[in-house]
């Protein structure tokens, strides 16, 4: 069952001498309980997409269904069941943390607001900042307060736009754990954008890669990574480096000498491609004492995909 | 429409006001200043004139505060939402624009009443002038027209801010003062030159202040004039609301809410 369905979303903005397409025929769906990642370089259209889905921007064309209802016609009802957190927009800077959260709890009609605020601020470790104005908080603290706001109404759909930016590694890990826990316990669907690829790889069930306003690929992190052609191998030899070099040359593999006894080279990113080569080394009595296989990562996929000119 | 969302916004403005002294200050400071300056001046003129100018000036001054605060506070608090960068999160909540605007209107009314209270007390304490000496029903009618017109102006300026952002914030402070000279707050309509009188007679505020003076002189109210003013402000409010809806749609199309100011 889908929580969110975006169909053929298009958004253009006027620029000097024409219009710039920020979102170009974007379609995807998020299943119930799924964490869906939206990746792409700056300006790829991720935030514009989230702003359309949260009702802040009206698209030129396209449809959005959330909880099986037309979002643009049922905004009041749908908005009461979702929430949003971003590192780029704080809550009201002139209000204290407590005042802000009380106002938002009331806006969402949260019952037992005081207890809820108390529990969430404790979880995100911002309860000691209760009476400080948001303007006086550090950027990481502001983000944590926004995350608390995002969970106030027990959302069934969460939009998280780079919500771990500015958090220290420990707090970023705590946040990831809390989000995983919330997703597991409530079955909440999450649309997640981040520039931390390890975070995306760990959290997201599926990932859509955006480039110049378009979704160019959707899939699981593992299947995206499989698309990378090559993986890097580093070998450290105890002796007879020349024999290894001869074998690599014969196989048509380009290599780099890393040190007096180490070589690195690229092989195809397929299952079992390294074994035939290693067999040849063994047969030729080439002895190596360390092998390092650098599996391609989502980060490499991101970089390769971003640099690709289409 | 949900009452709890309107009260949430009022709570937001309350917190905002107690956190920024200048917002509390301007409810007290300007009325205080007005009462002193105009009071001293009229007290002086009263001594050399046979006309009861004290009632005319202070009556106009005390009533003007309703349209002034109703229009200006509506816009200023909207801009505060922009300045404090809270519009982004605010408009992702289920709050409807109508609830948002009603909360701003109520805020304007509350602050008008507060400023009116301060002015009434001071003008009575200093000059023994009491607005409550006049017919209370007349007074309530006149105030209602002024508040509605103030809201209309406030909503119209808010529409411009939604559409073009706070770079046109000068309108928030200046618009109401463009209306004032044509509203005959302190002088009768006949005092204006012909070209200005043609503008003044269209404005509901002119009719309100003309009726205030009539009421102060013990004359009966011209209900035709009041009906005109009432119909005018209702039509004006509806038009302003329609423009607001269009502006917000325009802002959402332009992505204004999602752009940092």
XYZ file of C-alpha atoms in Angstrom:
571
model
C 0.000 0.000 0.000
C 1.337 3.428 -0.949
C 1.522 6.269 1.542
C 2.567 8.777 -1.084
C 2.281 8.791 -4.836
C 3.770 11.590 -6.931
C 2.903 11.533 -10.598
C 4.518 13.573 -13.371
C 5.333 16.577 -11.178
C 6.635 19.577 -13.094
C 7.778 22.876 -11.588
C 9.400 25.716 -13.463
C 10.529 29.096 -12.187
C 10.954 32.280 -14.204
C 14.544 33.272 -14.892
C 16.042 35.927 -17.111
C 15.047 35.123 -20.654
C 12.794 32.147 -19.963
C 11.954 29.521 -17.382
C 14.153 27.150 -15.426
C 12.834 23.642 -14.846
C 13.415 22.700 -11.222
C 11.345 19.516 -11.229
C 10.829 17.663 -14.483
C 8.153 14.935 -14.734
C 9.008 13.453 -11.342
C 7.085 10.305 -10.442
C 7.623 7.959 -7.505
C 5.774 6.336 -4.678
C 6.539 5.626 -1.063
C 5.136 2.475 0.466
C 3.720 2.284 3.965
C 6.568 2.023 6.450
C 9.208 2.620 3.785
C 12.158 4.976 4.133
C 12.648 6.483 0.719
C 15.810 8.424 -0.070
C 16.027 11.281 -2.506
C 19.604 11.850 -3.672
C 21.169 14.350 -5.994
C 23.633 17.210 -6.185
C 22.712 20.702 -4.991
C 20.049 22.111 -7.269
C 18.943 18.681 -8.489
C 15.365 19.410 -7.386
C 15.132 17.466 -4.110
C 14.047 20.367 -1.893
C 11.622 21.713 -4.518
C 10.068 18.236 -4.661
C 9.709 18.148 -0.867
C 8.279 21.677 -0.877
C 5.653 20.606 -3.421
C 4.799 17.509 -1.396
C 4.450 19.536 1.806
C 2.197 22.149 0.201
C 4.622 25.075 0.168
C 4.911 25.205 -3.610
C 2.184 24.664 -6.214
C 3.511 22.638 -9.173
C 2.850 23.630 -12.792
C 1.365 20.197 -13.363
C 1.248 16.737 -11.865
C -0.630 14.901 -9.162
C 0.122 14.026 -5.559
C -1.783 11.448 -3.563
C -1.044 11.076 0.124
C -2.865 8.497 2.261
C -4.837 7.665 -0.907
C -6.306 11.159 -1.158
C -5.649 14.019 -3.549
C -3.215 16.162 -1.583
C -4.094 19.489 -3.199
C -7.788 19.047 -2.429
C -7.417 17.649 1.113
C -4.483 19.615 2.486
C -5.926 20.331 5.925
C -6.646 16.672 6.687
C -3.425 15.346 5.157
C -1.158 17.969 6.691
C -2.396 17.038 10.166
C -0.952 13.545 9.596
C 2.465 14.434 8.242
C 5.341 16.580 9.407
C 8.607 17.962 8.178
C 12.095 18.635 9.487
C 14.883 20.454 7.743
C 18.202 21.833 8.865
C 17.677 24.964 6.800
C 14.617 26.476 8.457
C 14.367 26.987 12.187
C 11.290 27.497 14.294
C 10.429 31.055 15.309
C 13.702 32.599 16.421
C 12.021 35.022 18.852
C 10.296 32.313 20.858
C 11.886 29.961 23.367
C 12.091 26.241 22.644
C 9.197 25.518 25.024
C 7.034 28.314 23.577
C 7.623 27.152 20.004
C 6.815 23.539 20.787
C 3.664 24.533 22.709
C 2.453 26.594 19.730
C 3.092 23.752 17.258
C 1.518 21.162 19.573
C -1.579 23.359 19.689
C -1.549 23.870 15.915
C -1.581 20.093 15.445
C -4.176 19.649 18.192
C -1.849 17.355 20.158
C -3.410 15.869 23.274
C -1.231 15.690 26.406
C 1.073 18.196 24.745
C 3.130 18.900 27.881
C 4.038 15.230 28.414
C 4.721 14.718 24.732
C 7.052 17.723 24.583
C 8.773 16.565 27.758
C 9.352 13.038 26.419
C 10.538 14.097 22.950
C 12.860 16.835 24.185
C 14.415 14.300 26.562
C 14.951 11.854 23.688
C 16.628 14.510 21.554
C 18.483 15.920 24.553
C 17.115 19.442 24.238
C 15.127 19.510 27.500
C 17.828 21.619 29.119
C 17.316 24.275 26.416
C 13.616 24.751 27.189
C 13.732 28.395 28.178
C 16.285 29.624 25.659
C 15.174 31.608 22.607
C 15.746 29.675 19.379
C 17.917 32.500 18.007
C 20.473 31.793 20.759
C 20.851 28.094 19.932
C 23.638 26.538 17.885
C 22.699 25.260 14.416
C 22.757 21.652 15.650
C 20.489 22.498 18.585
C 18.077 24.290 16.257
C 17.918 21.182 14.079
C 17.185 18.993 17.102
C 14.316 21.299 18.121
C 12.901 21.085 14.587
C 13.117 17.279 14.791
C 11.157 17.349 18.056
C 8.531 19.510 16.338
C 8.399 17.018 13.480
C 7.416 14.179 15.808
C 4.882 16.099 17.923
C 1.809 14.941 15.992
C 2.860 11.264 15.641
C 3.163 11.701 11.864
C 2.383 8.834 9.520
C 4.576 10.474 6.887
C 7.770 12.405 7.572
C 9.697 14.655 5.222
C 13.289 14.915 6.401
C 15.344 17.317 4.323
C 19.011 16.983 5.310
C 17.952 16.842 8.938
C 21.302 15.661 10.295
C 23.307 18.581 8.864
C 25.052 20.446 11.658
C 24.665 17.647 14.206
C 27.778 16.271 15.861
C 28.530 12.617 14.948
C 27.145 11.335 18.246
C 23.895 13.275 17.949
C 23.579 12.369 14.265
C 23.828 8.699 15.278
C 21.262 9.191 18.073
C 18.950 10.861 15.538
C 19.332 8.006 13.051
C 18.584 5.481 15.794
C 15.526 7.432 16.928
C 14.232 7.679 13.367
C 14.781 3.949 12.791
C 12.995 3.203 16.050
C 10.100 5.517 15.187
C 9.805 3.989 11.720
C 9.901 0.444 13.153
C 7.402 1.091 15.930
C 4.844 3.197 14.084
C 5.173 2.094 10.460
C 5.655 5.737 9.494
C 6.838 6.350 5.939
C 9.808 8.678 5.529
C 11.059 10.738 2.611
C 14.700 11.333 3.390
C 17.311 13.525 1.738
C 20.905 13.740 2.862
C 24.361 14.310 1.514
C 25.780 11.696 3.895
C 25.753 8.608 1.716
C 26.466 6.141 4.520
C 23.410 7.479 6.292
C 21.249 7.033 3.187
C 22.651 3.548 2.557
C 21.893 2.522 6.111
C 18.432 4.051 6.504
C 16.755 3.943 3.126
C 14.870 0.969 1.723
C 14.871 2.533 -1.743
C 16.643 5.496 -3.268
C 15.743 7.804 -6.126
C 18.593 9.639 -7.783
C 17.710 13.088 -9.080
C 19.647 14.992 -11.698
C 18.651 18.347 -13.171
C 15.091 18.008 -11.940
C 14.562 14.446 -13.138
C 14.571 11.122 -11.388
C 17.147 9.168 -13.322
C 17.182 6.009 -11.250
C 15.158 4.363 -8.495
C 16.266 1.264 -6.645
C 17.756 -0.251 -3.534
C 21.205 1.022 -2.576
C 22.728 -2.399 -3.322
C 21.264 -2.505 -6.836
C 22.466 1.031 -7.588
C 25.962 0.145 -6.434
C 25.947 -2.958 -8.650
C 25.656 -0.622 -11.612
C 29.179 0.575 -10.985
C 31.399 -1.204 -13.480
C 34.633 -1.477 -11.590
C 35.908 -2.136 -8.085
C 39.377 -1.483 -6.745
C 41.764 -4.218 -5.551
C 44.884 -3.592 -3.504
C 47.432 -6.394 -3.106
C 50.479 -6.488 -0.888
C 53.144 -8.980 -1.919
C 55.772 -10.515 0.325
C 58.017 -11.121 -2.715
C 58.030 -11.449 -6.528
C 56.150 -8.301 -7.466
C 57.379 -8.510 -11.071
C 55.703 -11.847 -11.709
C 52.380 -10.358 -10.522
C 52.883 -7.367 -12.830
C 53.477 -9.733 -15.772
C 50.234 -11.607 -15.076
C 48.229 -8.389 -14.827
C 49.724 -7.145 -18.115
C 48.893 -10.442 -19.809
C 45.284 -10.147 -18.566
C 45.092 -6.615 -19.918
C 44.589 -5.086 -16.467
C 46.044 -1.644 -15.859
C 47.735 -1.356 -12.480
C 49.415 1.188 -10.279
C 52.434 0.500 -8.097
C 51.461 1.849 -4.684
C 54.771 0.992 -2.984
C 57.744 -1.361 -3.446
C 55.539 -4.319 -2.599
C 51.983 -3.153 -3.285
C 49.888 -2.884 -6.423
C 46.416 -1.559 -7.004
C 44.143 -2.160 -9.971
C 40.513 -2.111 -11.020
C 38.490 -5.195 -11.884
C 34.915 -5.607 -12.985
C 32.311 -5.198 -10.238
C 30.807 -8.661 -10.668
C 30.478 -11.603 -8.361
C 33.581 -13.880 -8.271
C 35.652 -11.843 -10.781
C 38.633 -11.771 -8.425
C 38.947 -15.557 -7.993
C 40.221 -16.559 -11.492
C 42.882 -13.887 -11.190
C 43.956 -15.029 -7.760
C 44.125 -18.605 -9.059
C 46.573 -17.442 -11.736
C 48.722 -15.791 -9.036
C 48.724 -19.017 -7.006
C 49.600 -21.163 -10.023
C 52.513 -18.830 -10.842
C 53.586 -19.041 -7.159
C 53.095 -15.352 -6.599
C 52.785 -14.909 -2.844
C 50.735 -12.065 -1.474
C 50.153 -11.429 2.218
C 47.328 -8.916 2.119
C 44.364 -8.365 -0.160
C 42.054 -5.403 0.068
C 38.900 -5.351 -2.014
C 37.324 -1.899 -2.071
C 33.648 -2.605 -2.666
C 32.010 0.292 -4.499
C 29.912 2.528 -2.263
C 26.831 4.639 -2.734
C 29.131 7.640 -2.499
C 31.048 6.451 -5.581
C 27.755 5.843 -7.334
C 26.660 9.363 -6.389
C 29.871 10.936 -7.675
C 29.891 8.919 -10.926
C 26.207 9.615 -11.562
C 26.555 13.324 -10.742
C 29.493 13.781 -13.095
C 27.858 11.934 -15.940
C 26.900 14.256 -18.789
C 23.669 13.201 -20.400
C -12.112 26.255 10.572
C -10.649 25.123 13.900
C -10.692 27.370 16.946
C -7.680 25.621 18.504
C -5.488 26.655 15.566
C -6.599 30.289 15.897
C -5.847 30.211 19.634
C -2.486 28.560 18.840
C -1.608 31.555 16.677
C -2.805 33.970 19.349
C -0.581 32.112 21.831
C 2.260 32.521 19.325
C 1.682 36.324 19.177
C 1.388 36.485 22.955
C 4.749 34.750 23.406
C 6.193 36.944 20.730
C 4.950 40.121 22.437
C 6.227 39.202 25.895
C 9.611 38.303 24.395
C 10.035 41.556 22.462
C 9.572 44.644 24.540
C 9.177 46.894 21.506
C 5.889 45.168 20.648
C 4.550 45.896 24.147
C 6.094 49.329 24.050
C 4.376 50.459 20.846
C 0.911 49.771 22.304
C 1.737 52.255 25.085
C 4.314 54.622 23.656
C 2.552 56.105 20.609
C -0.857 56.557 22.284
C 0.919 58.196 25.200
C 2.851 60.518 22.914
C -0.270 61.383 20.910
C -2.325 62.183 23.971
C 0.395 64.453 25.346
C 1.181 66.376 22.150
C -2.363 66.742 20.846
C -3.734 67.249 24.330
C -1.350 70.120 25.132
C -1.930 71.705 21.740
C -5.716 71.516 21.924
C -5.654 72.671 25.547
C -3.795 75.761 24.360
C -6.167 76.379 21.403
C -9.143 75.782 23.694
C -8.023 78.800 25.710
C -8.210 81.142 22.695
C -11.201 79.600 20.906
C -14.910 79.350 21.552
C -15.230 75.958 19.871
C -14.975 72.834 22.070
C -11.881 71.736 20.216
C -10.672 69.434 23.002
C -13.562 67.037 22.386
C -13.100 67.218 18.617
C -9.397 66.446 18.629
C -9.282 63.913 21.454
C -12.429 62.174 20.191
C -10.828 61.753 16.760
C -7.524 60.705 18.274
C -9.003 58.055 20.555
C -11.138 56.570 17.791
C -8.349 56.654 15.195
C -6.372 54.169 17.275
C -8.814 51.410 16.234
C -8.153 51.634 12.500
C -4.477 52.348 13.067
C -3.730 49.317 15.253
C -6.163 47.007 13.450
C -4.394 47.577 10.124
C -0.799 48.019 11.247
C -0.581 45.215 13.807
C -2.015 42.735 11.349
C 0.814 43.476 8.919
C 3.601 43.921 11.462
C 2.938 40.538 13.091
C 2.768 38.905 9.665
C 6.171 40.389 8.902
C 7.463 39.205 12.268
C 6.649 35.667 11.078
C 8.838 36.342 8.053
C 11.624 37.983 10.044
C 11.687 35.150 12.569
C 11.769 32.704 9.621
C 8.799 30.768 10.935
C 6.544 30.906 7.851
C 8.201 27.806 6.365
C 7.213 25.477 9.186
C 3.960 27.321 9.838
C 2.586 26.715 6.358
C 3.381 23.010 6.465
C 0.968 22.669 9.418
C -2.755 22.186 8.761
C -3.458 25.866 9.488
C -5.716 27.454 6.900
C -5.031 30.917 5.561
C -8.428 32.030 6.889
C -7.432 30.875 10.397
C -4.098 32.626 10.079
C -5.704 35.899 8.967
C -8.468 35.725 11.601
C -5.829 35.284 14.296
C -4.029 38.385 12.987
C -7.316 40.338 12.905
C -8.115 39.326 16.486
C -4.635 40.328 17.535
C -5.168 43.750 15.897
C -8.456 44.108 17.762
C -6.937 43.148 21.113
C -4.095 45.606 20.655
C -6.544 48.311 19.499
C -8.580 47.827 22.656
C -5.425 47.959 24.783
C -4.215 51.163 23.101
C -7.720 52.608 23.306
C -7.820 51.795 27.018
C -4.509 53.564 27.595
C -5.628 56.614 25.605
C -9.047 56.782 27.248
C -7.573 56.597 30.730
C -4.940 59.201 29.968
C -7.282 61.605 28.223
C -9.639 61.373 31.161
C -6.882 61.730 33.716
C -5.188 64.643 31.992
C -7.975 66.492 30.217
C -11.178 65.161 31.798
C -12.246 63.937 28.406
C -14.292 60.733 28.319
C -15.295 59.061 25.085
C -17.939 57.198 27.105
C -19.914 60.400 27.556
C -21.207 59.766 24.043
C -23.905 57.362 23.060
C -22.348 53.906 23.554
C -24.326 52.336 20.714
C -23.137 55.081 18.371
C -19.627 54.551 19.639
C -19.788 50.779 19.053
C -21.099 51.266 15.510
C -18.353 53.723 14.632
C -15.659 51.487 16.141
C -16.958 48.454 14.213
C -16.668 50.301 10.895
C -13.174 51.527 11.738
C -11.947 48.096 12.819
C -13.387 46.400 9.723
C -11.794 49.011 7.467
C -8.505 48.642 9.352
C -8.605 44.877 8.826
C -9.336 45.408 5.128
C -6.310 47.669 4.724
C -4.172 45.250 6.749
C -5.259 42.282 4.633
C -4.556 44.216 1.435
C -1.014 45.095 2.550
C -0.515 41.508 3.759
C -1.451 40.329 0.265
C 1.357 42.479 -1.134
C 3.795 41.075 1.441
C 2.779 37.484 0.675
C 3.297 38.188 -3.004
C 6.430 40.351 -2.956
C 8.011 39.600 0.421
C 9.061 41.993 3.162
C 10.977 44.261 0.783
C 7.773 46.302 0.554
C 7.484 46.522 4.344
C 7.370 50.330 4.184
C 3.697 49.938 3.226
C 2.990 48.453 6.660
C 3.776 51.724 8.392
C 2.865 54.237 5.733
C -0.472 53.208 4.203
C -2.702 54.150 7.106
C -1.133 57.618 7.310
C -1.998 58.216 3.632
C -5.638 57.531 4.518
C -5.634 59.811 7.573
C -5.566 63.287 5.944
C -8.562 62.326 3.765
C -10.470 60.802 6.681
C -11.290 64.154 8.349
C -10.230 62.805 11.736
C -9.666 66.229 13.319
C -11.528 68.614 10.974
C -14.863 68.634 9.128
C -15.193 67.609 5.501
C -15.799 71.227 4.488
C -12.302 72.103 5.657
C -10.768 70.129 2.782
C -10.074 71.601 -0.668
C -12.482 70.404 -3.343
C -10.178 67.800 -4.902
C -9.396 66.259 -1.508
C -13.054 66.329 -0.447
C -13.923 64.254 -3.536
C -11.591 61.515 -2.263
C -12.607 61.952 1.370
C -16.304 61.501 0.756
C -15.665 58.014 -0.672
C -13.809 56.837 2.429
C -15.894 55.234 5.211
C -13.561 56.781 7.775
C -14.671 60.302 6.771
C -18.290 59.360 7.458
C -17.339 57.832 10.803
C -15.528 60.945 12.030
C -18.249 63.228 10.676
C -20.775 61.202 12.652
C -18.556 61.286 15.722
C -18.546 65.068 15.635
C -22.303 65.128 15.060
C -22.851 62.791 18.004
C -20.579 64.933 20.200
C -22.649 67.986 19.323
C -25.796 66.125 20.338
C -27.058 65.681 16.786
C -28.713 62.417 15.664
C -26.659 59.987 13.599
C -27.081 59.951 9.839
C -27.873 56.250 9.402
C -27.680 56.545 5.597
C -24.099 57.663 5.934
C -23.329 54.833 8.344
C -25.016 52.265 6.116
C -22.891 53.475 3.197
C -19.747 53.109 5.342
C -20.777 49.665 6.538
C -21.510 48.365 3.034
C -18.263 49.942 1.797
C -16.126 48.200 4.439
C -17.827 44.841 3.904
C -17.281 45.009 0.123
C -13.722 46.227 0.745
C -13.052 43.348 3.161
C -14.390 40.755 0.726
C -12.273 42.213 -2.088
C -9.208 42.317 0.158
C -9.804 38.670 1.137
C -10.095 37.642 -2.528
C -6.867 39.474 -3.349
C -5.213 37.760 -0.382
C -6.247 34.304 -1.605
C -4.887 35.159 -5.076
C -1.644 36.502 -3.607
C -1.058 33.412 -1.511
C -1.648 31.221 -4.531
C 0.824 33.415 -6.424
C 3.321 33.109 -3.567
C 2.990 29.336 -3.576
C 3.476 29.266 -7.330
C 6.549 31.484 -7.036
C 7.855 29.412 -4.117
C 8.063 32.456 -1.832
C 7.388 30.472 1.359
C 10.229 28.124 0.586
C 12.786 30.869 -0.018
C 14.704 32.308 2.885
C 14.096 36.078 3.224
